mmCIF file with all atom_site columns, C-alpha atoms in Angstrom:
data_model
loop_
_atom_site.group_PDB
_atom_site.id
_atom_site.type_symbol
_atom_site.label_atom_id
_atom_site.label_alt_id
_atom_site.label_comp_id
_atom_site.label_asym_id
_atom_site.label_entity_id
_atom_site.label_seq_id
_atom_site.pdbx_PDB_ins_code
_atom_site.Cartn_x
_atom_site.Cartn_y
_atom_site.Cartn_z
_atom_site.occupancy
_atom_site.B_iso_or_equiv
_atom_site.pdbx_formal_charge
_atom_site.auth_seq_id
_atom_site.auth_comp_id
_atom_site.auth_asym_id
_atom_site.auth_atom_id
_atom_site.pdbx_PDB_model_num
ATOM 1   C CA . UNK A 1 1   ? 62.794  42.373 227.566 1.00 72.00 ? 24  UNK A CA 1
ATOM 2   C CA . UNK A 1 2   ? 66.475  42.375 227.203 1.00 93.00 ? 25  UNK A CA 1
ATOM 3   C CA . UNK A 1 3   ? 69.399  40.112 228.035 1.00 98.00 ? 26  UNK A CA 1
ATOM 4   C CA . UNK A 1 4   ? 72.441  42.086 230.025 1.00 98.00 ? 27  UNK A CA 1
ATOM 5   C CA . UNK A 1 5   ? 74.936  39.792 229.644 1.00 98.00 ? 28  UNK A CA 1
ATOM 6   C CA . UNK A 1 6   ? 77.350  39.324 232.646 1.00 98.00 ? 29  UNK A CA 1
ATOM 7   C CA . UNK A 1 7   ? 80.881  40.123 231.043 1.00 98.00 ? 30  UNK A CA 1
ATOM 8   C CA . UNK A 1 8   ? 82.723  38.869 234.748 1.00 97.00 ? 31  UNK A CA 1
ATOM 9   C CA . UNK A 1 9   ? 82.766  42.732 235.442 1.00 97.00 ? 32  UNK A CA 1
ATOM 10  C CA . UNK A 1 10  ? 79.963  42.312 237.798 1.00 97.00 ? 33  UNK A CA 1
ATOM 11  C CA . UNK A 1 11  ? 77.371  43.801 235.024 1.00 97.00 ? 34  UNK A CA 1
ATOM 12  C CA . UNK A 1 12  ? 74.577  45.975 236.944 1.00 96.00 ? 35  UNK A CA 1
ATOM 13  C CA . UNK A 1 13  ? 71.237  44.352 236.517 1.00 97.00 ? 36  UNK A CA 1
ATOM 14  C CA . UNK A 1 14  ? 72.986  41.497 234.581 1.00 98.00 ? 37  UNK A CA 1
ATOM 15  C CA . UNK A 1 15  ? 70.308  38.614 233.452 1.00 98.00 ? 38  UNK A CA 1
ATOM 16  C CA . UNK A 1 16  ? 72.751  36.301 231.615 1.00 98.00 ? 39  UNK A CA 1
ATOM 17  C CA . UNK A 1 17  ? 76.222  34.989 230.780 1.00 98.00 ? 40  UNK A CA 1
ATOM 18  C CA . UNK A 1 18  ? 75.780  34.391 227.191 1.00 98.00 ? 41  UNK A CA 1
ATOM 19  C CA . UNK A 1 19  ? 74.493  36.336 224.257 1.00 98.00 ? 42  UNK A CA 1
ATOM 20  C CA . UNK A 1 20  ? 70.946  35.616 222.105 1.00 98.00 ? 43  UNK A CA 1
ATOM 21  C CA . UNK A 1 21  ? 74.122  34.424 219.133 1.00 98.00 ? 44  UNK A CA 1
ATOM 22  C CA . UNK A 1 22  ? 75.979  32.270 221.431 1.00 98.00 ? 45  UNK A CA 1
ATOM 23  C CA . UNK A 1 23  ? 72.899  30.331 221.947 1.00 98.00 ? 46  UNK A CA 1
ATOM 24  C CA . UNK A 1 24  ? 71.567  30.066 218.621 1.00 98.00 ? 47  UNK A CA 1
ATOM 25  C CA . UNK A 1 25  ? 75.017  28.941 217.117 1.00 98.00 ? 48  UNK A CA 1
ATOM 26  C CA . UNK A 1 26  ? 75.196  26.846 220.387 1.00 98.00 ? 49  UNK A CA 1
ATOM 27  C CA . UNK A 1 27  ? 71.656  24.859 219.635 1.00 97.00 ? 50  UNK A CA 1
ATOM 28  C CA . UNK A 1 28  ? 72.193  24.787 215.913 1.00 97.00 ? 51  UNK A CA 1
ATOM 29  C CA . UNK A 1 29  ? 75.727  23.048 215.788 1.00 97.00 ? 52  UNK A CA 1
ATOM 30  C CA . UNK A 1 30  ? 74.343  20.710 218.065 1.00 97.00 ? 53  UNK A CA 1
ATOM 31  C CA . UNK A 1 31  ? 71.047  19.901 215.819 1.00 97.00 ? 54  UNK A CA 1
ATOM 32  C CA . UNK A 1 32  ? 68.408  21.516 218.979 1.00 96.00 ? 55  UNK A CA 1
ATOM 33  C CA . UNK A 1 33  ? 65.517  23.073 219.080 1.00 95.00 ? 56  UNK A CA 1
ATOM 34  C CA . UNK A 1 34  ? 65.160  27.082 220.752 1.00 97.00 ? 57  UNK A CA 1
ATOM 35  C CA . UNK A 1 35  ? 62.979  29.623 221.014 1.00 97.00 ? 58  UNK A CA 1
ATOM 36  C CA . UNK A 1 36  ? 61.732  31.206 216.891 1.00 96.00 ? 59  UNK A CA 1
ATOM 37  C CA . UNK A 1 37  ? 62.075  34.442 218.434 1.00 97.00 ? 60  UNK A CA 1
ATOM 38  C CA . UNK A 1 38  ? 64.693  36.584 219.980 1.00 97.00 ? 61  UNK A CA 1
ATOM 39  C CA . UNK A 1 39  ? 61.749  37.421 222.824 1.00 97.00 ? 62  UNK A CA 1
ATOM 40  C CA . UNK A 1 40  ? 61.370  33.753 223.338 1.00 97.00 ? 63  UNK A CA 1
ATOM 41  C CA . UNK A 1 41  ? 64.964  32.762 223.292 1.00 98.00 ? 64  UNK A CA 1
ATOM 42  C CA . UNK A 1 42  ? 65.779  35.827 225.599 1.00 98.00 ? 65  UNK A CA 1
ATOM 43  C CA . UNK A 1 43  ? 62.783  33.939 227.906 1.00 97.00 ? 66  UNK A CA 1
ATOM 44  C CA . UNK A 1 44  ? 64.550  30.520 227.650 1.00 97.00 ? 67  UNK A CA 1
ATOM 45  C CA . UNK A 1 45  ? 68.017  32.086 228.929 1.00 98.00 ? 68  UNK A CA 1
ATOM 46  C CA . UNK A 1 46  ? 66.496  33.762 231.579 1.00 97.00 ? 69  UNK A CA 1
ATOM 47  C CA . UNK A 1 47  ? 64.941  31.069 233.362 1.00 96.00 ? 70  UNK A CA 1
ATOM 48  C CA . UNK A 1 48  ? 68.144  28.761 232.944 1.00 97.00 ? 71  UNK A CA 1
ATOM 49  C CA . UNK A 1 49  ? 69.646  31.622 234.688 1.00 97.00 ? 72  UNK A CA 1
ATOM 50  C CA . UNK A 1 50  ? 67.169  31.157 237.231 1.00 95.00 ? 73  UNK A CA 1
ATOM 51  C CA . UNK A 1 51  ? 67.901  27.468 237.237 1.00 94.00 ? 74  UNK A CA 1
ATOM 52  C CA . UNK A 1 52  ? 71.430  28.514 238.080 1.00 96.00 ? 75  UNK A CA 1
ATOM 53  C CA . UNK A 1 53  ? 71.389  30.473 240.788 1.00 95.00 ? 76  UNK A CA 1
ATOM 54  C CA . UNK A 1 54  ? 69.291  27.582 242.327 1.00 93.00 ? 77  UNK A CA 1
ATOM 55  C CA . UNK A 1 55  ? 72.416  25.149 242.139 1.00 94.00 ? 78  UNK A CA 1
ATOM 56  C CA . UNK A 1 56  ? 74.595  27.847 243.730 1.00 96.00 ? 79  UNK A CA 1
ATOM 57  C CA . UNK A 1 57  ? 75.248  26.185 247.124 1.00 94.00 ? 80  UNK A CA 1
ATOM 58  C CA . UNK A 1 58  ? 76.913  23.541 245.322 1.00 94.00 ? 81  UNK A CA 1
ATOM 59  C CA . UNK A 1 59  ? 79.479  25.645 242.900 1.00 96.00 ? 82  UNK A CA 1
ATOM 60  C CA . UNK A 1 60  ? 83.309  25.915 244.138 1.00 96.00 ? 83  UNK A CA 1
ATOM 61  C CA . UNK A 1 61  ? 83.971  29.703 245.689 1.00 96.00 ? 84  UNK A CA 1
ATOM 62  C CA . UNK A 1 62  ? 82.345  32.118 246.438 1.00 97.00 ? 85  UNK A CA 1
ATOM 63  C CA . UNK A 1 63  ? 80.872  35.869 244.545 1.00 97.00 ? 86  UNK A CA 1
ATOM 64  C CA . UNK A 1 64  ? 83.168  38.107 244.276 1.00 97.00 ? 87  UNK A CA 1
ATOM 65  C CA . UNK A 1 65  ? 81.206  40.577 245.672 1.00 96.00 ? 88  UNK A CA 1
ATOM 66  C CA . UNK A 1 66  ? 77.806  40.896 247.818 1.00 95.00 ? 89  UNK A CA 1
ATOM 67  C CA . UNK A 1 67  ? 76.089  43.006 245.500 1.00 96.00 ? 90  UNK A CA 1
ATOM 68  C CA . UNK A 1 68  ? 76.413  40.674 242.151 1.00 96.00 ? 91  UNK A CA 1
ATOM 69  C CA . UNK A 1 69  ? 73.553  40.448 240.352 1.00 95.00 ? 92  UNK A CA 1
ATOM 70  C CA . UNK A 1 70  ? 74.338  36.356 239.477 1.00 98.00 ? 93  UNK A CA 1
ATOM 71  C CA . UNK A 1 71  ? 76.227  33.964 240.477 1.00 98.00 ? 94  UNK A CA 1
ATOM 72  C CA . UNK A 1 72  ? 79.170  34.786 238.841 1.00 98.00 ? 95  UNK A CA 1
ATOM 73  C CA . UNK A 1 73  ? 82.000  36.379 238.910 1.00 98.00 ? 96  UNK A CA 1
ATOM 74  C CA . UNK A 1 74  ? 83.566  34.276 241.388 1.00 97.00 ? 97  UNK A CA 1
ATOM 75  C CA . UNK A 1 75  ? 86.389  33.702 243.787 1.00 97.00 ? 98  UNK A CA 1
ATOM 76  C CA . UNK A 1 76  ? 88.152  30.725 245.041 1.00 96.00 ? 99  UNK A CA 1
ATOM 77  C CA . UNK A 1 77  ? 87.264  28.120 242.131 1.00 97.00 ? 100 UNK A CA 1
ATOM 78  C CA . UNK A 1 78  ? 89.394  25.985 240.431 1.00 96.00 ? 101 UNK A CA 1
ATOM 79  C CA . UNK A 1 79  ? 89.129  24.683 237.099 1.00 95.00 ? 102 UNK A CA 1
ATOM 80  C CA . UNK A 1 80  ? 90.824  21.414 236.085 1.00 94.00 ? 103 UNK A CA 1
ATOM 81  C CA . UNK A 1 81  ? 93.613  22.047 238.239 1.00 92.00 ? 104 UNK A CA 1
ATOM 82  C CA . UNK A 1 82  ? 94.365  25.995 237.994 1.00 95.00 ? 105 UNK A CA 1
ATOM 83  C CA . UNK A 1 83  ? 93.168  28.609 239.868 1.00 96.00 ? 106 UNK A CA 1
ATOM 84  C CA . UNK A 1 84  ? 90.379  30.634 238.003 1.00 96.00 ? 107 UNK A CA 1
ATOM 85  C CA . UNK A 1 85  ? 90.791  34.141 237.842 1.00 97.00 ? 108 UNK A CA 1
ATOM 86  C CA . UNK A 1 86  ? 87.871  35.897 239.856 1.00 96.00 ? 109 UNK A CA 1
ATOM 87  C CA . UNK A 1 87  ? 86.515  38.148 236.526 1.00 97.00 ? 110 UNK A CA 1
ATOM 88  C CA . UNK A 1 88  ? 86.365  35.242 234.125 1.00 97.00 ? 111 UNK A CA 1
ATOM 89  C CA . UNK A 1 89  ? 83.179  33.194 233.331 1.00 98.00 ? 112 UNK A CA 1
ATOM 90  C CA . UNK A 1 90  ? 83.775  29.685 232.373 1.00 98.00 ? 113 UNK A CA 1
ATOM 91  C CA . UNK A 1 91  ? 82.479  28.404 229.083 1.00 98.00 ? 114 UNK A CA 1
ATOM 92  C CA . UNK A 1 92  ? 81.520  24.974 230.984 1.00 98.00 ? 115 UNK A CA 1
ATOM 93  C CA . UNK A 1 93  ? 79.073  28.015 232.969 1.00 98.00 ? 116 UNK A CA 1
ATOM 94  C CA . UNK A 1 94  ? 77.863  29.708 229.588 1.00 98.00 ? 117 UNK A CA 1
ATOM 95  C CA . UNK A 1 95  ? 77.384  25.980 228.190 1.00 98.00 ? 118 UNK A CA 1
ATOM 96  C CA . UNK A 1 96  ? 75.303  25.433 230.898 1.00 97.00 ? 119 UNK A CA 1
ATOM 97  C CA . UNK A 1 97  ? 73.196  28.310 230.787 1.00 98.00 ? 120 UNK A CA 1
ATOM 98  C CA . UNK A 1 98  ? 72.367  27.501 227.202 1.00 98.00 ? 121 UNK A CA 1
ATOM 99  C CA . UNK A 1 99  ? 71.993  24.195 228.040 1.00 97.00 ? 122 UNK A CA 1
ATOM 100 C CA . UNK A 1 100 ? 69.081  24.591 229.957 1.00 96.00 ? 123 UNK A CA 1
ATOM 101 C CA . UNK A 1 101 ? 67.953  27.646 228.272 1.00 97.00 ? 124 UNK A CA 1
ATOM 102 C CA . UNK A 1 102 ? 67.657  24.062 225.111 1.00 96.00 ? 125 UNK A CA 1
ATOM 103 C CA . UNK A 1 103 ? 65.587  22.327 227.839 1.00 94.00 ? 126 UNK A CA 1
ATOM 104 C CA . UNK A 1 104 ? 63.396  25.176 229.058 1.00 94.00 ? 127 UNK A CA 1
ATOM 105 C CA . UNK A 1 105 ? 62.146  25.440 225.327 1.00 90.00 ? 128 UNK A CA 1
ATOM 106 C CA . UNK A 1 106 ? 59.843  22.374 225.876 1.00 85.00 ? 129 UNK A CA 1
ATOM 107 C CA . UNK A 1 107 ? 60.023  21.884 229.712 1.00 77.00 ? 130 UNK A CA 1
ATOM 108 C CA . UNK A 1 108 ? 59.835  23.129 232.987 1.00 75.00 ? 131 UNK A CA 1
ATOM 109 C CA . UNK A 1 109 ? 63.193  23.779 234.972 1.00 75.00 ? 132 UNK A CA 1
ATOM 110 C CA . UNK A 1 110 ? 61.942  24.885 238.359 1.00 69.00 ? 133 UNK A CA 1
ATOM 111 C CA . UNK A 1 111 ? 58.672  23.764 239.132 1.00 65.00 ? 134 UNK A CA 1
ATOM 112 C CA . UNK A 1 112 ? 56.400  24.523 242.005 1.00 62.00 ? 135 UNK A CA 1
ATOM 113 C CA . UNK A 1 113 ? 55.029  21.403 243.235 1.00 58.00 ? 136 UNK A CA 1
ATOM 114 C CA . UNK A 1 114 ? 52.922  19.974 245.658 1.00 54.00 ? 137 UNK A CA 1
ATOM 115 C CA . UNK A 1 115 ? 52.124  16.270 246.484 1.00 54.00 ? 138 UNK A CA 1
ATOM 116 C CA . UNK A 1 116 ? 48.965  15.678 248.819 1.00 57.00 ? 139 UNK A CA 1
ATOM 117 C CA . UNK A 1 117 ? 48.856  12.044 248.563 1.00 58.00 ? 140 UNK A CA 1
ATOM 118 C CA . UNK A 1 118 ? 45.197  11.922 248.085 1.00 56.00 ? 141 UNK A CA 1
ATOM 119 C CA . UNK A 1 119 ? 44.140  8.966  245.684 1.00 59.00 ? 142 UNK A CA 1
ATOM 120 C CA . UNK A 1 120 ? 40.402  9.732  245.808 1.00 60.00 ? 143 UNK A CA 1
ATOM 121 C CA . UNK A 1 121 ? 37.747  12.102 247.370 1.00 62.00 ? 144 UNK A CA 1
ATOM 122 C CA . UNK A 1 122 ? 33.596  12.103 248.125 1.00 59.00 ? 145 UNK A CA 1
ATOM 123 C CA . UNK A 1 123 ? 32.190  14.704 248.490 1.00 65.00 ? 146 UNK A CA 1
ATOM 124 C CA . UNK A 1 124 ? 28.556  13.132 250.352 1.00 64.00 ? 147 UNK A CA 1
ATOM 125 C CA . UNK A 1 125 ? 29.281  11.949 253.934 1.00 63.00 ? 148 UNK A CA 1
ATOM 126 C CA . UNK A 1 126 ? 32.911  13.202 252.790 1.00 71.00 ? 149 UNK A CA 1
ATOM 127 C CA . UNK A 1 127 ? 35.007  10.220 252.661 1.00 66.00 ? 150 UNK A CA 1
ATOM 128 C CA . UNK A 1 128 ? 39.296  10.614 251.606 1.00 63.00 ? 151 UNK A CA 1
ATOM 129 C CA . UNK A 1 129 ? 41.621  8.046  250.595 1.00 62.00 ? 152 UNK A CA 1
ATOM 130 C CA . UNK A 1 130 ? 45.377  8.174  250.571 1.00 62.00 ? 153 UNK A CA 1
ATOM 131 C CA . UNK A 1 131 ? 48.128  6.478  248.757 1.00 61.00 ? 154 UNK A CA 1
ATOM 132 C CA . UNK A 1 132 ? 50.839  5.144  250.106 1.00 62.00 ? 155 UNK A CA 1
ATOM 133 C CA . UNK A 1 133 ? 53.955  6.670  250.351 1.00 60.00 ? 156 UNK A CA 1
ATOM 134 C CA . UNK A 1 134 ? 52.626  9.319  247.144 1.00 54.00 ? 157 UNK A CA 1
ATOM 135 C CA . UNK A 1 135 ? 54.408  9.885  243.883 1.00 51.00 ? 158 UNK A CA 1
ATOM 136 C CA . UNK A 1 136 ? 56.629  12.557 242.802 1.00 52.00 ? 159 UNK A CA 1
ATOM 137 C CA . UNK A 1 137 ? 58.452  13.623 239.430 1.00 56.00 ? 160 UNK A CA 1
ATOM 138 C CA . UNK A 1 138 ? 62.175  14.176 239.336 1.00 60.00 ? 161 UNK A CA 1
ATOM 139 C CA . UNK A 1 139 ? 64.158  16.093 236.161 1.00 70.00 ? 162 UNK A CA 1
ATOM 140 C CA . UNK A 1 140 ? 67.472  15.167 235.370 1.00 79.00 ? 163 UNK A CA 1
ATOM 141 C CA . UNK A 1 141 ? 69.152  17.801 233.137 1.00 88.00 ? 164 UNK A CA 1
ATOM 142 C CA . UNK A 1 142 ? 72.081  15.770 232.934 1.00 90.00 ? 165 UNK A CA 1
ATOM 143 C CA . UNK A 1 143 ? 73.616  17.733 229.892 1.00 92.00 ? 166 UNK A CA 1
ATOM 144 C CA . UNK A 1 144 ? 73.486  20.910 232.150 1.00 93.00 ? 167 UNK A CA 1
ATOM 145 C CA . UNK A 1 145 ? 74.895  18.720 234.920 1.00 91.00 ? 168 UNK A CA 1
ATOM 146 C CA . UNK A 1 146 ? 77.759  17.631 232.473 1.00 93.00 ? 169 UNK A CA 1
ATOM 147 C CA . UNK A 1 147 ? 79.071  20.970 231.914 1.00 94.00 ? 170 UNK A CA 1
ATOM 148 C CA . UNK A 1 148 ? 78.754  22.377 235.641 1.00 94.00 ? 171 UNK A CA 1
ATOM 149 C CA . UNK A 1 149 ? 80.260  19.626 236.911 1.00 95.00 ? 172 UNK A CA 1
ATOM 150 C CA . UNK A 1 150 ? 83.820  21.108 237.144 1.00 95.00 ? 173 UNK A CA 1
ATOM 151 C CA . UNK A 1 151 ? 82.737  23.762 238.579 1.00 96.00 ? 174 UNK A CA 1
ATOM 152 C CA . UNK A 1 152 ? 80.904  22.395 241.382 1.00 93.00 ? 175 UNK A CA 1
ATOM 153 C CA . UNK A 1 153 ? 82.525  21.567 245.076 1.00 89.00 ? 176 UNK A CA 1
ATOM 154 C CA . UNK A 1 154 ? 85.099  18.775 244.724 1.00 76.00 ? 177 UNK A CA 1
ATOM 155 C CA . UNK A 1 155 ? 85.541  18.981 241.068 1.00 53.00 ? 178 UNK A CA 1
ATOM 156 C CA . UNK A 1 156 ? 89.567  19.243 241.430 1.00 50.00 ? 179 UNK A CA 1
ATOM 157 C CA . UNK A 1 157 ? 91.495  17.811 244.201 1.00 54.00 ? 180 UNK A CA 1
ATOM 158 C CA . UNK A 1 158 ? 94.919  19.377 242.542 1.00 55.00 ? 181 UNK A CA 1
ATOM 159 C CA . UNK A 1 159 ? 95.781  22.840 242.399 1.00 55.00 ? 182 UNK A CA 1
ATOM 160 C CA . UNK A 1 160 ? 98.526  24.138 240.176 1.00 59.00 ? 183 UNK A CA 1
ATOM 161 C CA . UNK A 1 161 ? 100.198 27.635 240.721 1.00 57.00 ? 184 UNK A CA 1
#
């Protein structure tokens, strides 16, 4: 495995914005915890990747072209009141990514789940009880939802040209 890092030049095959570097200097000024290997780092970007193209519907713009491996490049965003240019990706993006990428070390950012609502079984003269209502689990990766937030929809009412 091997990161191709998205450069905002629409990178062929591209798997991340930042660099196995950017996220260890990233984690360790910060005091966090990644991967001990390159190979599991590499994993841990990935997936926050993945975790980003999931929140796609609610980023500003749109990709700057239909063939884009990621999510970005971008057209039609603006950040903090100017008008990004459509090859650059953000740092509050990258920050993201490796903010994530911090999480996925020790937890699960997209999870497959399913929630039957049973609260007991038999199995002789087969007898099933319900809850009420069930239970599910919710993650808030509010760090990662700091440094999207400008970027999503609505994140700057003023433009500046």
């Amino acid at each position: 495995m091997s990161l191709i890092i998205e450069d905002g030049s629409q990178v062929a095959n591209a798997n991340s914005f930042v660099t196995d570097a950017d996220y260890t200097v990233y984690a360790t000024a910060r005091g966090l915890t990644v991967g001990a290997t390159v190979g599991d780092r590499e994993q841990e970007l990935i997936k926050a990747v993945d975790y980003l193209q999931s929140v796609e519907n609610s980023l500003q713009g749109y990709r700057s072209s239909s063939t884009q491996e990621l999510i970005y490049p971008r057209q039609g965003v603006t950040l903090y009141g100017y008008v990004l240019a459509s090859d650059v990706i953000p740092k509050e993006l990258k920050n993201a990514q490796m903010e994530a990428a911090i999480y996925a070390n020790s937890g699960v950012l997209l999870a497959n789940t399913s929630n039957n609502n049973i609260k007991s079984e038999k199995l002789d003269t087969l007898e099933v009880e319900y809850f009420k209502g069930g239970s599910s689990t919710n993650t808030q990766l509010t760090r990662v939802n700091a440094q999207l937030r400008p970027l999503l929809e609505d994140a700057d009412t003023l433009v500046r040209t």
